[in-house]
PDB file of C-alpha atoms in Angstrom:
ATOM      1  CA  MET D   1       0.203   0.042   0.190  1.00  0.00           C
ATOM      2  CA  LYS D   2       1.779   3.275  -0.964  1.00  0.00           C
ATOM      3  CA  LEU D   3       1.251   6.308   1.514  1.00  0.00           C
ATOM      4  CA  PRO D   4      -0.398   9.746  -0.190  1.00  0.00           C
ATOM      5  CA  LEU D   5       2.373  12.552  -0.164  1.00  0.00           C
ATOM      6  CA  THR D   6       0.239  14.825   2.141  1.00  0.00           C
ATOM      7  CA  MET D   7       0.001  11.418   5.064  1.00  0.00           C
ATOM      8  CA  PHE D   8       3.850  10.950   4.194  1.00  0.00           C
ATOM      9  CA  LEU D   9       4.591  14.573   5.249  1.00  0.00           C
ATOM     10  CA  LEU D  10       2.312  14.229   8.255  1.00  0.00           C
ATOM     11  CA  LEU D  11       4.237  11.088   9.522  1.00  0.00           C
ATOM     12  CA  LEU D  12       7.679  12.943   9.248  1.00  0.00           C
ATOM     13  CA  PRO D  13       8.578  14.370  12.216  1.00  0.00           C
ATOM     14  CA  CYS D  14       7.623  11.109  13.998  1.00  0.00           C
ATOM     15  CA  VAL D  15      11.127   9.934  12.903  1.00  0.00           C
ATOM     16  CA  ALA D  16      13.567  10.398  15.659  1.00  0.00           C
ATOM     17  CA  ARG D  17      16.666  12.420  14.685  1.00  0.00           C
ATOM     18  CA  ALA D  18      19.932  11.575  15.831  1.00  0.00           C
ATOM     19  CA  ALA D  19      22.342  13.529  18.028  1.00  0.00           C
ATOM     20  CA  ALA D  20      25.687  14.194  18.448  1.00  0.00           C
ATOM     21  CA  LEU D  21      27.431  13.493  21.943  1.00  0.00           C
ATOM     22  CA  ASP D  22      30.503  14.926  23.063  1.00  0.00           C
ATOM     23  CA  VAL D  23      31.956  13.634  26.341  1.00  0.00           C
ATOM     24  CA  THR D  24      34.882  14.903  27.853  1.00  0.00           C
ATOM     25  CA  VAL D  25      36.844  12.932  30.371  1.00  0.00           C
ATOM     26  CA  MET D  26      38.222  14.794  33.161  1.00  0.00           C
ATOM     27  CA  ASN D  27      40.735  14.072  35.787  1.00  0.00           C
ATOM     28  CA  ILE D  28      42.773  11.792  33.928  1.00  0.00           C
ATOM     29  CA  PRO D  29      46.287  10.716  36.058  1.00  0.00           C
ATOM     30  CA  ASP D  30      48.918  10.031  33.340  1.00  0.00           C
ATOM     31  CA  ALA D  31      49.085   9.035  29.838  1.00  0.00           C
ATOM     32  CA  THR D  32      49.442   5.255  30.536  1.00  0.00           C
ATOM     33  CA  GLY D  33      47.052   2.902  28.390  1.00  0.00           C
ATOM     34  CA  SER D  34      43.838   4.496  26.694  1.00  0.00           C
ATOM     35  CA  ILE D  35      40.605   5.831  27.939  1.00  0.00           C
ATOM     36  CA  ARG D  36      37.384   3.498  26.970  1.00  0.00           C
ATOM     37  CA  VAL D  37      34.188   5.406  26.994  1.00  0.00           C
ATOM     38  CA  ALA D  38      30.792   4.209  26.760  1.00  0.00           C
ATOM     39  CA  VAL D  39      27.470   5.252  26.240  1.00  0.00           C
ATOM     40  CA  CYS D  40      24.709   3.089  27.877  1.00  0.00           C
ATOM     41  CA  THR D  41      21.044   2.211  27.627  1.00  0.00           C
ATOM     42  CA  LYS D  42      19.817   1.173  31.258  1.00  0.00           C
ATOM     43  CA  ALA D  43      19.897  -2.371  30.096  1.00  0.00           C
ATOM     44  CA  GLU D  44      23.606  -2.334  28.899  1.00  0.00           C
ATOM     45  CA  PHE D  45      24.723  -0.112  32.281  1.00  0.00           C
ATOM     46  CA  LEU D  46      27.992  -1.733  33.670  1.00  0.00           C
ATOM     47  CA  GLN D  47      28.172  -4.414  31.228  1.00  0.00           C
ATOM     48  CA  PRO D  48      30.937  -4.849  28.988  1.00  0.00           C
ATOM     49  CA  ASP D  49      29.627  -3.860  25.733  1.00  0.00           C
ATOM     50  CA  CYS D  50      27.283  -1.117  24.981  1.00  0.00           C
ATOM     51  CA  GLY D  51      25.925   0.291  21.996  1.00  0.00           C
ATOM     52  CA  TYR D  52      28.235   3.205  21.793  1.00  0.00           C
ATOM     53  CA  HIS D  53      31.663   2.880  22.304  1.00  0.00           C
ATOM     54  CA  ALA D  54      35.086   4.367  21.712  1.00  0.00           C
ATOM     55  CA  ILE D  55      38.783   4.358  22.728  1.00  0.00           C
ATOM     56  CA  ALA D  56      40.893   6.948  22.876  1.00  0.00           C
ATOM     57  CA  PRO D  57      44.580   7.681  23.873  1.00  0.00           C
ATOM     58  CA  SER D  58      45.138   8.254  27.501  1.00  0.00           C
ATOM     59  CA  ARG D  59      46.479  12.306  28.202  1.00  0.00           C
ATOM     60  CA  ALA D  60      46.888  13.677  31.376  1.00  0.00           C
ATOM     61  CA  GLY D  61      44.411  15.937  32.506  1.00  0.00           C
ATOM     62  CA  GLN D  62      41.284  15.345  30.207  1.00  0.00           C
ATOM     63  CA  VAL D  63      40.486  13.976  26.128  1.00  0.00           C
ATOM     64  CA  SER D  64      37.352  14.125  24.482  1.00  0.00           C
ATOM     65  CA  VAL D  65      35.497  11.763  22.256  1.00  0.00           C
ATOM     66  CA  THR D  66      32.334  12.260  20.218  1.00  0.00           C
ATOM     67  CA  PHE D  67      29.853  10.398  19.049  1.00  0.00           C
ATOM     68  CA  GLY D  68      27.732  10.979  16.176  1.00  0.00           C
ATOM     69  CA  ASP D  69      24.079   9.628  15.569  1.00  0.00           C
ATOM     70  CA  VAL D  70      23.505   8.531  18.831  1.00  0.00           C
ATOM     71  CA  ARG D  71      19.344   8.065  19.028  1.00  0.00           C
ATOM     72  CA  PRO D  72      17.280  10.306  21.629  1.00  0.00           C
ATOM     73  CA  GLY D  73      16.709   7.961  24.437  1.00  0.00           C
ATOM     74  CA  VAL D  74      18.078   7.968  28.485  1.00  0.00           C
ATOM     75  CA  TYR D  75      21.569   7.035  28.769  1.00  0.00           C
ATOM     76  CA  ALA D  76      24.471   6.847  30.869  1.00  0.00           C
ATOM     77  CA  VAL D  77      28.358   7.631  30.103  1.00  0.00           C
ATOM     78  CA  GLN D  78      30.882   4.748  32.216  1.00  0.00           C
ATOM     79  CA  VAL D  79      34.167   5.760  31.379  1.00  0.00           C
ATOM     80  CA  PHE D  80      37.869   3.943  32.550  1.00  0.00           C
ATOM     81  CA  GLN D  81      41.585   4.409  32.216  1.00  0.00           C
ATOM     82  CA  ASP D  82      42.538   0.927  30.682  1.00  0.00           C
ATOM     83  CA  ARG D  83      45.935   1.327  32.074  1.00  0.00           C
ATOM     84  CA  ASN D  84      47.442  -2.344  31.115  1.00  0.00           C
ATOM     85  CA  SER D  85      45.635  -2.225  27.856  1.00  0.00           C
ATOM     86  CA  ASN D  86      43.575  -5.548  28.406  1.00  0.00           C
ATOM     87  CA  GLN D  87      40.497  -4.333  27.396  1.00  0.00           C
ATOM     88  CA  LYS D  88      38.348  -4.912  30.431  1.00  0.00           C
ATOM     89  CA  LEU D  89      38.174  -2.810  33.840  1.00  0.00           C
ATOM     90  CA  ASP D  90      40.813  -4.569  36.452  1.00  0.00           C
ATOM     91  CA  THR D  91      39.217  -4.935  40.315  1.00  0.00           C
ATOM     92  CA  ASN D  92      41.185  -6.874  43.342  1.00  0.00           C
ATOM     93  CA  PHE D  93      39.984  -9.478  45.030  1.00  0.00           C
ATOM     94  CA  LEU D  94      36.737  -7.669  46.192  1.00  0.00           C
ATOM     95  CA  GLY D  95      35.510  -6.407  43.635  1.00  0.00           C
ATOM     96  CA  MET D  96      36.691  -2.536  43.648  1.00  0.00           C
ATOM     97  CA  PRO D  97      38.416  -1.355  40.711  1.00  0.00           C
ATOM     98  CA  LYS D  98      42.291  -1.044  40.349  1.00  0.00           C
ATOM     99  CA  GLU D  99      41.820   1.274  37.438  1.00  0.00           C
ATOM    100  CA  PRO D 100      40.657   5.223  37.154  1.00  0.00           C
ATOM    101  CA  LEU D 101      36.837   5.211  36.531  1.00  0.00           C
ATOM    102  CA  GLY D 102      34.146   7.356  36.514  1.00  0.00           C
ATOM    103  CA  PHE D 103      30.223   8.000  35.035  1.00  0.00           C
ATOM    104  CA  SER D 104      28.405  10.590  33.720  1.00  0.00           C
ATOM    105  CA  ARG D 105      26.681  13.120  36.112  1.00  0.00           C
ATOM    106  CA  ASN D 106      29.519  11.980  38.485  1.00  0.00           C
ATOM    107  CA  PRO D 107      27.715  10.191  41.647  1.00  0.00           C
ATOM    108  CA  PRO D 108      29.740   9.120  44.637  1.00  0.00           C
ATOM    109  CA  MET D 109      30.617   5.748  44.278  1.00  0.00           C
ATOM    110  CA  HIS D 110      30.995   4.185  48.057  1.00  0.00           C
ATOM    111  CA  PHE D 111      30.540   0.873  48.217  1.00  0.00           C
ATOM    112  CA  GLY D 112      29.831  -0.236  44.304  1.00  0.00           C
ATOM    113  CA  PRO D 113      28.651   1.342  41.348  1.00  0.00           C
ATOM    114  CA  PRO D 114      26.249   4.200  41.178  1.00  0.00           C
ATOM    115  CA  ARG D 115      22.588   2.778  40.141  1.00  0.00           C
ATOM    116  CA  PHE D 116      21.710   3.788  36.754  1.00  0.00           C
ATOM    117  CA  ALA D 117      19.154   6.436  37.512  1.00  0.00           C
ATOM    118  CA  ASP D 118      22.403   8.100  39.743  1.00  0.00           C
ATOM    119  CA  ALA D 119      23.999   8.220  36.218  1.00  0.00           C
ATOM    120  CA  ALA D 120      21.670   9.063  33.579  1.00  0.00           C
ATOM    121  CA  PHE D 121      20.509  11.570  31.411  1.00  0.00           C
ATOM    122  CA  SER D 122      18.083  12.518  28.803  1.00  0.00           C
ATOM    123  CA  LEU D 123      19.707  13.088  25.261  1.00  0.00           C
ATOM    124  CA  GLY D 124      17.504  14.486  22.512  1.00  0.00           C
ATOM    125  CA  THR D 125      17.523  15.604  18.964  1.00  0.00           C
ATOM    126  CA  GLN D 126      19.774  18.262  19.720  1.00  0.00           C
ATOM    127  CA  ASN D 127      23.529  18.076  20.173  1.00  0.00           C
ATOM    128  CA  SER D 128      24.873  17.438  23.524  1.00  0.00           C
ATOM    129  CA  ALA D 129      27.963  17.143  25.763  1.00  0.00           C
ATOM    130  CA  VAL D 130      28.700  15.274  29.104  1.00  0.00           C
ATOM    131  CA  SER D 131      31.867  15.412  31.124  1.00  0.00           C
ATOM    132  CA  VAL D 132      32.844  12.872  33.647  1.00  0.00           C
ATOM    133  CA  ALA D 133      35.344  13.041  35.793  1.00  0.00           C
ATOM    134  CA  LEU D 134      37.863  10.121  36.626  1.00  0.00           C
ATOM    135  CA  LYS D 135      38.005   8.849  40.122  1.00  0.00           C
ATOM    136  CA  THR D 136      41.597   6.781  41.424  1.00  0.00           C
ATOM    137  CA  LYS D 137      40.274   5.418  44.457  1.00  0.00           C
TER     138      LYS D 137
END
């Protein structure tokens, strides 16, 4: 069935446009390894793989990465400095991180990782920016 042109034009605004998301990672202690950045949905949060991910060379201070074409939705950014380049967040025998890490909205991490709601933000169709400060201990 073919839609008439007027019906097609009425439905056009319902198509979700994607936006660019700039993520600035701050408080990087040194240039060891790489910075791994992931933009995650609630279902992907704290998992090793998220729908949007990037790797940047580590540099003392800060680095920025841009994700183009991120669909509107609710996301959380999770970042860690992969100091030994093994592509995973290293933890001690208690499960505490041994590498610097951080989350969007910079929630406190007292006795474990934050909840998704504490790191979540809404992304619409406008380009946006998020900053994440790495925590070293």
